[in-house]
XYZ file of C-alpha atoms in Angstrom:
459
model
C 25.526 -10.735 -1.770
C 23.122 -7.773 -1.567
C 20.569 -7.501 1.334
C 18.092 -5.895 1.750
C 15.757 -4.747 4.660
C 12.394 -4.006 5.445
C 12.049 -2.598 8.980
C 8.496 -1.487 9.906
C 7.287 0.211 13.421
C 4.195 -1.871 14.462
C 2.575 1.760 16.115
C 0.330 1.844 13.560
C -0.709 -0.231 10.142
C 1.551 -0.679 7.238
C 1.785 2.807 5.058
C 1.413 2.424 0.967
C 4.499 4.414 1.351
C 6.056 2.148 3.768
C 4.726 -0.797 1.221
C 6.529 1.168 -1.926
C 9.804 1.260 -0.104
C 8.940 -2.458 0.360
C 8.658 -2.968 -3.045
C 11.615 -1.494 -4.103
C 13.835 -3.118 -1.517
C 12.046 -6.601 -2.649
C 12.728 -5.960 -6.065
C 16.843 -4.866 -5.632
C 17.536 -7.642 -4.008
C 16.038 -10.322 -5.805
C 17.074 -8.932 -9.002
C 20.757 -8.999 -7.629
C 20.186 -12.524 -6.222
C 20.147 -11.372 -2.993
C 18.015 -11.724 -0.021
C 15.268 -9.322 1.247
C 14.243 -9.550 5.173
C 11.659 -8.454 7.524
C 12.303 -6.331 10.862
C 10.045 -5.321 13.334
C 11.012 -2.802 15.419
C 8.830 -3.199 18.338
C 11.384 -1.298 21.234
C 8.731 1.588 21.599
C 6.409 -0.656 24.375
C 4.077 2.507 24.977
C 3.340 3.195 21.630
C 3.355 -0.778 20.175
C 0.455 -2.600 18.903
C -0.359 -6.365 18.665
C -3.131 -5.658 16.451
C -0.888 -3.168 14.048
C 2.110 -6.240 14.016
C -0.392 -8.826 12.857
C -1.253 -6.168 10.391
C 1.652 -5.438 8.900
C 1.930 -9.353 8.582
C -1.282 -9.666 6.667
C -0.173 -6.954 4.061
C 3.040 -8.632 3.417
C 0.941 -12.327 2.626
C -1.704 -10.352 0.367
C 0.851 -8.689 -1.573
C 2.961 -11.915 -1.373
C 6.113 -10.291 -0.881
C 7.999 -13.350 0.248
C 11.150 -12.325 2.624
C 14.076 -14.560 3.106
C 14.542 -16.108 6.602
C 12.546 -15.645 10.148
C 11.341 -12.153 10.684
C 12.998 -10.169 13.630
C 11.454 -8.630 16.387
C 13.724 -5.652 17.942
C 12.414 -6.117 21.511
C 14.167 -10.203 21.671
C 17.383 -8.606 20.842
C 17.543 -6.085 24.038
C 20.960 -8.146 25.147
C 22.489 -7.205 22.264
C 22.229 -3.888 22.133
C 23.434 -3.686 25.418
C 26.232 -5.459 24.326
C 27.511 -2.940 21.518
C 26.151 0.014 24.285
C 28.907 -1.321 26.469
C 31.370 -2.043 23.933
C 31.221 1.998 22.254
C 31.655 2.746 26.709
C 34.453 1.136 27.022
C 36.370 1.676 23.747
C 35.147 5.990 24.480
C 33.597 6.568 21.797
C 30.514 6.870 24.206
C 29.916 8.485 27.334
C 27.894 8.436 30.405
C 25.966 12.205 30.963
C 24.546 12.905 34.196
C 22.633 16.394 32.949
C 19.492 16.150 34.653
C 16.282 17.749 32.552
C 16.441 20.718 34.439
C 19.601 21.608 33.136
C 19.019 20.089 29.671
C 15.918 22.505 29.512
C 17.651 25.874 30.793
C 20.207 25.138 28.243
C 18.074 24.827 25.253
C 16.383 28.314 26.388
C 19.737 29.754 26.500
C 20.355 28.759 23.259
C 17.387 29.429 21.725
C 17.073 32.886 23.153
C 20.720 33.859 21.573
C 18.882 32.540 18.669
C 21.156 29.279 18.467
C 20.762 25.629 17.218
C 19.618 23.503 20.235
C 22.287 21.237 21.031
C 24.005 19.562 23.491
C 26.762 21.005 24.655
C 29.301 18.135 25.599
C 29.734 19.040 29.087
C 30.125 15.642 29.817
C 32.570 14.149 27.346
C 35.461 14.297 28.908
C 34.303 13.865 32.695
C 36.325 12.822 34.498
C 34.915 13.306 38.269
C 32.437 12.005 41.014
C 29.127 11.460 39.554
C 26.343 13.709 40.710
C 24.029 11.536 43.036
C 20.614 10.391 41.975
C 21.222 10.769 38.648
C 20.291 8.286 36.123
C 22.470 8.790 33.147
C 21.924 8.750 29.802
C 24.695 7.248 27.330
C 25.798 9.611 24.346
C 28.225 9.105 21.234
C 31.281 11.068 20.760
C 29.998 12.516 17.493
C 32.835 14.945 15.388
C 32.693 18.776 16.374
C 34.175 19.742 13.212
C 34.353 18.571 9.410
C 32.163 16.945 6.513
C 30.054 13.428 6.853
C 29.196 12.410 3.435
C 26.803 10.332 1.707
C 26.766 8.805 -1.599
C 23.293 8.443 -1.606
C 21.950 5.875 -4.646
C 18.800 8.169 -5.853
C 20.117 11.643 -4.470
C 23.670 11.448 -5.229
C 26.044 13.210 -3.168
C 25.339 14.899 0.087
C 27.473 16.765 2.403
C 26.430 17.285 6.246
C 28.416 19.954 8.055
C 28.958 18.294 11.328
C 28.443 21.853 13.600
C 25.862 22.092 11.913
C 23.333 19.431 12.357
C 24.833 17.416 15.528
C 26.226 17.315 18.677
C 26.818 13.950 21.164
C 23.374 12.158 20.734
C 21.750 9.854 22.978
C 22.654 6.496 22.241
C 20.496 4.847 25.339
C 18.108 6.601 27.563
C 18.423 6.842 31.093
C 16.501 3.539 31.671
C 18.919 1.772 29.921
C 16.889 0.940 26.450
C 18.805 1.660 23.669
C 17.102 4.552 20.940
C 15.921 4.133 17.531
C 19.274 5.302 15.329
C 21.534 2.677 17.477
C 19.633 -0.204 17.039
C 18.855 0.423 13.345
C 22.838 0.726 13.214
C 23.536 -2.762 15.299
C 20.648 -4.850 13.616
C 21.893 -3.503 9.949
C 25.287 -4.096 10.271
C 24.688 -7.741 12.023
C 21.795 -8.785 9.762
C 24.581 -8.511 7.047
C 22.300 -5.453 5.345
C 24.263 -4.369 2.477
C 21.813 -1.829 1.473
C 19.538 0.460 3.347
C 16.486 1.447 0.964
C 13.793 3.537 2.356
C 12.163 7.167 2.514
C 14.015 11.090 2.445
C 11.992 11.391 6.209
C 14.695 9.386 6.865
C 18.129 11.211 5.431
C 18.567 13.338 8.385
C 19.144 10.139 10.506
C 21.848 8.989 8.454
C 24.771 11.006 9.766
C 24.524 10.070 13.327
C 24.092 6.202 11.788
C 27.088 6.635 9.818
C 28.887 7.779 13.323
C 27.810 4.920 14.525
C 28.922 2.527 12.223
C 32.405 3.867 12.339
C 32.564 3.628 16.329
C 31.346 0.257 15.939
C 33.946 -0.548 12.957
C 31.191 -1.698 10.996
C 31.071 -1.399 7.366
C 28.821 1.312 5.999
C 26.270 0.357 3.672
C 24.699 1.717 0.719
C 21.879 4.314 0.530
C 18.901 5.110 -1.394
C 16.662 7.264 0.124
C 12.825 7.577 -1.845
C 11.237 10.979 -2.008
C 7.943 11.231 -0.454
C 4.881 10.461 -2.301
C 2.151 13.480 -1.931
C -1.092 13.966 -2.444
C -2.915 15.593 -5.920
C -2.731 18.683 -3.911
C 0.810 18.788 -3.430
C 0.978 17.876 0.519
C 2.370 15.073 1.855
C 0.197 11.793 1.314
C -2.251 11.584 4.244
C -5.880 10.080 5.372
C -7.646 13.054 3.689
C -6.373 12.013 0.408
C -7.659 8.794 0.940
C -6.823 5.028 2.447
C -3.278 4.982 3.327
C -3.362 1.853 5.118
C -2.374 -1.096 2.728
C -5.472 -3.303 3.837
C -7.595 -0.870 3.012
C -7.000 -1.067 -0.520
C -8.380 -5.038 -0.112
C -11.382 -3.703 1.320
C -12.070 -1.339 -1.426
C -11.699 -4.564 -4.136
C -8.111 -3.929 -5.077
C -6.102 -6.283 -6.354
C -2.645 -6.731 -5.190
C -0.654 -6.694 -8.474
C -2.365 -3.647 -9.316
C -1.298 -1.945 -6.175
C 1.740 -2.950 -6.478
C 2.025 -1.902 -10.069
C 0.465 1.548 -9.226
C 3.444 1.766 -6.332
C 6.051 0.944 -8.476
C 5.023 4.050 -10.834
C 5.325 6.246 -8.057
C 8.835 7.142 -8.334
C 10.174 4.634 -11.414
C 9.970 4.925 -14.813
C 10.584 2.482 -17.625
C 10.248 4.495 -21.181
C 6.313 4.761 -21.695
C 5.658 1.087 -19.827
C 2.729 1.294 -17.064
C 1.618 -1.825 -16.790
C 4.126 -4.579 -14.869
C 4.174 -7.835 -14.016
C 5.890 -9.061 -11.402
C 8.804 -10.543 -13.590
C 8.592 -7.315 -15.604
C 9.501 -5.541 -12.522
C 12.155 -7.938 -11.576
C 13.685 -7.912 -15.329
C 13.717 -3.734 -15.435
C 14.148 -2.532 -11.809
C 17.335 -0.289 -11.125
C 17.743 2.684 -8.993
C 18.982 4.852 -12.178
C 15.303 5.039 -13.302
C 13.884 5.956 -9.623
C 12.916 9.418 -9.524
C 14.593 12.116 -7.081
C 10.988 14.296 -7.239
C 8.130 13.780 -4.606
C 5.314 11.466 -6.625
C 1.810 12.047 -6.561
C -1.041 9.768 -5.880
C -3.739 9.439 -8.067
C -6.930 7.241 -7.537
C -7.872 7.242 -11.117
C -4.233 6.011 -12.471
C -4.909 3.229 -9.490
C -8.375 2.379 -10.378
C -7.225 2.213 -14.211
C -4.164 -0.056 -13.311
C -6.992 -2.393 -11.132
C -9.509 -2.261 -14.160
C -6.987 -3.469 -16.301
C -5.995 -6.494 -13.833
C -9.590 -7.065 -13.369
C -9.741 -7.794 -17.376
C -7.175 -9.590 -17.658
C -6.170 -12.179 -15.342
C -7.690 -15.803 -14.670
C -11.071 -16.264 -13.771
C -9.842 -18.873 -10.816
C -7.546 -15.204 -9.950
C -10.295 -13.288 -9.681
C -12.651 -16.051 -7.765
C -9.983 -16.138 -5.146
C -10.064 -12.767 -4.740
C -13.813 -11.976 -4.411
C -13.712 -15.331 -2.281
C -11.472 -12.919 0.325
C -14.139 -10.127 0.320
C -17.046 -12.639 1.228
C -18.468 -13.497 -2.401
C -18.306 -17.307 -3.916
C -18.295 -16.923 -7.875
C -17.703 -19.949 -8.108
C -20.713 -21.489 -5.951
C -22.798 -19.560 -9.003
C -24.004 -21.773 -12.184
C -21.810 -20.328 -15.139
C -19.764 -18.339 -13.090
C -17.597 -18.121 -15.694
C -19.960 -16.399 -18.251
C -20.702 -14.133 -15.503
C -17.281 -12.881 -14.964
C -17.099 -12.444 -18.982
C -19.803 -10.487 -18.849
C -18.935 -8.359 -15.896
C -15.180 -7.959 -15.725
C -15.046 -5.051 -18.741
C -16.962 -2.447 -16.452
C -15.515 -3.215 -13.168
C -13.134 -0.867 -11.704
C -12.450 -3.072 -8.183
C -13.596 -6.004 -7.074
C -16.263 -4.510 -4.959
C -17.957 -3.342 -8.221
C -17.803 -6.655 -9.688
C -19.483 -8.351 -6.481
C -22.216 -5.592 -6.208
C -22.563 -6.101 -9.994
C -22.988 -9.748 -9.729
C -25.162 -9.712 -6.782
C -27.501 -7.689 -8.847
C -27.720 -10.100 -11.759
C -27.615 -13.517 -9.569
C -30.147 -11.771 -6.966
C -33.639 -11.249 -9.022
C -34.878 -7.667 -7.814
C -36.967 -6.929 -4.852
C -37.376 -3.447 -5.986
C -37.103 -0.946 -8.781
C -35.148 2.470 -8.967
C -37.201 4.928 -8.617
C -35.760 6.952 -10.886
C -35.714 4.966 -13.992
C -39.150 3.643 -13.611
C -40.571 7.526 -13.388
C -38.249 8.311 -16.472
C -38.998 5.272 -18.566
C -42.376 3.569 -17.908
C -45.373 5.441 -18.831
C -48.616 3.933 -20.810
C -46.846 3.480 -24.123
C -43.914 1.845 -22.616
C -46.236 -0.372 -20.658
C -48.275 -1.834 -23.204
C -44.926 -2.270 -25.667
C -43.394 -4.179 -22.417
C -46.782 -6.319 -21.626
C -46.904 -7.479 -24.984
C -43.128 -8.338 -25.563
C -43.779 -10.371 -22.165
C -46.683 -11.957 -23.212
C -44.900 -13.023 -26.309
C -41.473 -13.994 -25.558
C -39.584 -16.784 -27.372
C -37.186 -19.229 -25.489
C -33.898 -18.805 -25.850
C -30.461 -20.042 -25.977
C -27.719 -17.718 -26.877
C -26.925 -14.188 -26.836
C -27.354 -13.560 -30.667
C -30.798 -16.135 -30.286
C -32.280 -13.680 -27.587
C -31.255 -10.437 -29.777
C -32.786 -11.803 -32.610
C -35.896 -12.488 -30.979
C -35.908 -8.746 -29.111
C -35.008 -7.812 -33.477
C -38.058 -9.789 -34.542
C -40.496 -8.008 -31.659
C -39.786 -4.605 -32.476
C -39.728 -5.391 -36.297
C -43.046 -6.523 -35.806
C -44.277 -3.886 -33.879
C -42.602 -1.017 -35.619
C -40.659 0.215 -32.930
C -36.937 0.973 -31.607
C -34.712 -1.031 -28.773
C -34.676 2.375 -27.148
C -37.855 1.908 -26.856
C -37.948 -1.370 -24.430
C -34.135 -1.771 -23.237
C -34.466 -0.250 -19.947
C -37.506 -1.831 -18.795
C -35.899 -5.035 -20.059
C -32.894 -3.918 -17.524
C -35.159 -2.217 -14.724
C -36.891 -5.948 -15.036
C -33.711 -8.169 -14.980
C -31.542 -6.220 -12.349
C -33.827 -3.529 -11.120
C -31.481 -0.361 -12.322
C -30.816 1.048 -15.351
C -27.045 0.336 -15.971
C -25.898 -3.609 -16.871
C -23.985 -5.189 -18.776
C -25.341 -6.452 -22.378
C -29.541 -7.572 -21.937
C -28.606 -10.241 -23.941
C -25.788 -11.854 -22.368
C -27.439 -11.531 -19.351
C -30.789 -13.151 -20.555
C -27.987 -15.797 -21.612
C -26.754 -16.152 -18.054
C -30.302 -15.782 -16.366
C -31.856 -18.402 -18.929
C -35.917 -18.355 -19.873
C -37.588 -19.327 -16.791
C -35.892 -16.685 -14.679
C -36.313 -14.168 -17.280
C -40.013 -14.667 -17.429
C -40.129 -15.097 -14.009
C -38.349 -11.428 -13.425
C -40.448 -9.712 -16.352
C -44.089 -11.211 -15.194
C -42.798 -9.769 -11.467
C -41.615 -6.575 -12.844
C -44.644 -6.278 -15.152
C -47.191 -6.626 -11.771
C -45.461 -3.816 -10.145
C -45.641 -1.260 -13.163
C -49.492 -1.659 -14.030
């Protein structure tokens, strides 16, 4: 069975990124029948954050990305890593190094100044002596001096690290005993039964030493697939200045979750010419031989377009639920249903939708400033006065068109000629939906109620 793994550092709030590689790991696995689980790896305790764990939490139930038995915290599982410290000890494929930081740090300028890699230099792999005293040691891997560690990486293909070049015997557990971030990733993996380890290229330099330290372990190595970055519209990697990055963000700003997900899933697969997906769509087509090896770029109009699109088409009882989350009842609202109709065309997020509902449901305590200078003047006035002072009741949208028809018929004049004070009357701006599916909505005692107000404040 292939599993799949989500592992998240609660120092901070869940990354789009870190939500794309998410995705994809979601979507391998349950396409393969498999399972798809949730780590935390909470062993940093200076750098952790209650707030950011409960955070990451919240992202996964809005984007109801469902994982597959009881999430796993890192720092309850400090016994076993011990464990599998002791075990690598005592089999010596680990060692105990008693360099203090004094000597770690004239060594490195030694290096560096004969222009060398900094590395350790193994002085303590095959010790065999008395222990310097009041030194607290730190534990290090045997790692190969010599040959080729290879990965058959599932988006990148092939890659070959030289072993003198990129390693030397890394610390596997710090001088205080806790165990560091490539070990534990190693022993949780390999006992959570992970078959495959899905996640970003930041990551592909930690795989040799991981793949070291399955093989001292005996464990089997799994499968990778490691995601190029996604950057920003300027070519740099993805960052606040480009925008939110944090995934409950994008709720805040009246985005719906299918469409971010959608929009992640286009960063960095490709099905023919497809762009929108629904969840099954994405389960039915996902494969790692359409995954891009290129860096994607964001862009907040494809994501906006994607969230219009969601916004037209799904279920009004969706979309209530939604707004509901950001503080706005549709569905305490009389014809909330006609309302959405009438509003879900033009809205780009959710936000946009509320604000534009909130100016239609809430009759206008003022007027903009602009459109009244640019469209009321004496002519206007009197064409406005006397469409107020003889305005048929209404039903329907085609009744109150025909009756706005009829006036300017009568009065030989143009709907250019009355629309926006209509609008500047009903909502207080200039841009709305249709006049006459809003009159529809408003019905004829609020609409003479709004006109006779508006009509006060223009003479």
């Amino acid at each position: 069975m292939i599993v799949t793994r989500f592992a998240p550092s609660p120092t901070g709030f869940l990354h789009i990124g870190g939500l794309r590689t998410a995705l994809f790991s979601y979507l391998y696995a349950k396409r393969n029948n498999g399972k798809f689980i949730l780590r935390i790896e909470d062993t940093d305790m200076a750098r952790n954050s209650e707030e950011a764990t409960k955070a990451i939490l919240e992202a996964f139930k809005w984007v109801d990305l469902k994982v597959d038995g009881e999430i796993t915290y890192q720092s309850k599982r400090m016994d076993i890593y011990k464990e599998y410290i002791q075990k690598l000890l005592d089999s010596g494929n680990a060692y105990y190094c008693y360099m203090s930081e004094d000597e770690l740090n004239s060594l490195r300028a030694e290096q560096e100044a004969r222009k060398e890699r900094p590395k350790y230099d193994g002085r303590y792999r095959d010790f065999k002596g008395e222990p310097p005293a009041g030194i607290k040691p730190v534990v290090r891997i045997k790692a190969p001096l010599d040959g080729e560690i290879i990965v058959n990486d599932g988006v990148k293909g092939e890659i070959r690290f030289n072993a003198a070049d990129i390693l030397d015997d890394f610390v596997i557990a710090r001088a205080d005993g806790t165990p560091t971030y490539n070990f534990v990733v190693v022993v949780d993996d390999a006992l959570m039964g992970v078959t495959d380890v899905i996640r970003g290229d930041d990551h592909l330099s930690n795989t040799p030493k991981q793949i070291i330290i399955y093989e001292a372990l005996g464990f089997k190595v799994p499968n990778f697939y490691h995601l190029a970055m996604i950057n920003g519209e300027d070519g740099k990697k993805l960052s606040k200045r480009h925008g939110a990055t944090d995934v409950m963000e994008y709720k805040a700003m009246g985005y719906l979750p299918e469409a971010l997900l959608n929009f992640l899933l286009r960063l960095g697969f490709s099905n023919k010419d497809q762009e929108i997906f629904s969840m099954q769509e994405m389960l039915d087509c996902f494969t790692f031989d359409n995954v891009s090896k290129g860096a994607s770029t964001y862009n907040a109009q494809k994501l906006e377009w994607i969230n219009a699109h969601y916004i037209k088409t799904l279920s009004d009882e969706r979309l209530v639920n939604a707004c509901k989350d950001l503080g706005f009842d549709f569905s305490s609202i009389k014809n909330y249903s006609f309302l959405l109709t009438m509003l879900r065309e033009r809205a780009k997020t959710l936000i946009e939708l509320i604000n534009s509902a909130k100016i239609i449901v809430n009759a206008p305590s003022t007027y903009e400033e602009s459109g009244v200078a640019k469209f009321v003047n004496e002519n206007s006035k009197a064409l406005f006065a006397k469409f107020v002072n003889e305005f048929k009741d209404a039903k329907t949208e085609a009744e109150f068109e025909l009756g706005i028809k009829e006036f300017l018929e009568n009065n030989n004049a143009k709907l250019k000629d009355i629309a926006q004070l209509i609008r500047l009357a009903l909502t207080g701006t200039t841009v709305s939906p249709s006049i006459y599916a809003m009159m529809e909505f408003l019905g004829n005692e609020e609409i003479k109620a709004r006109f006779n107000k508006f009509l006060k404040e223009i003479v």
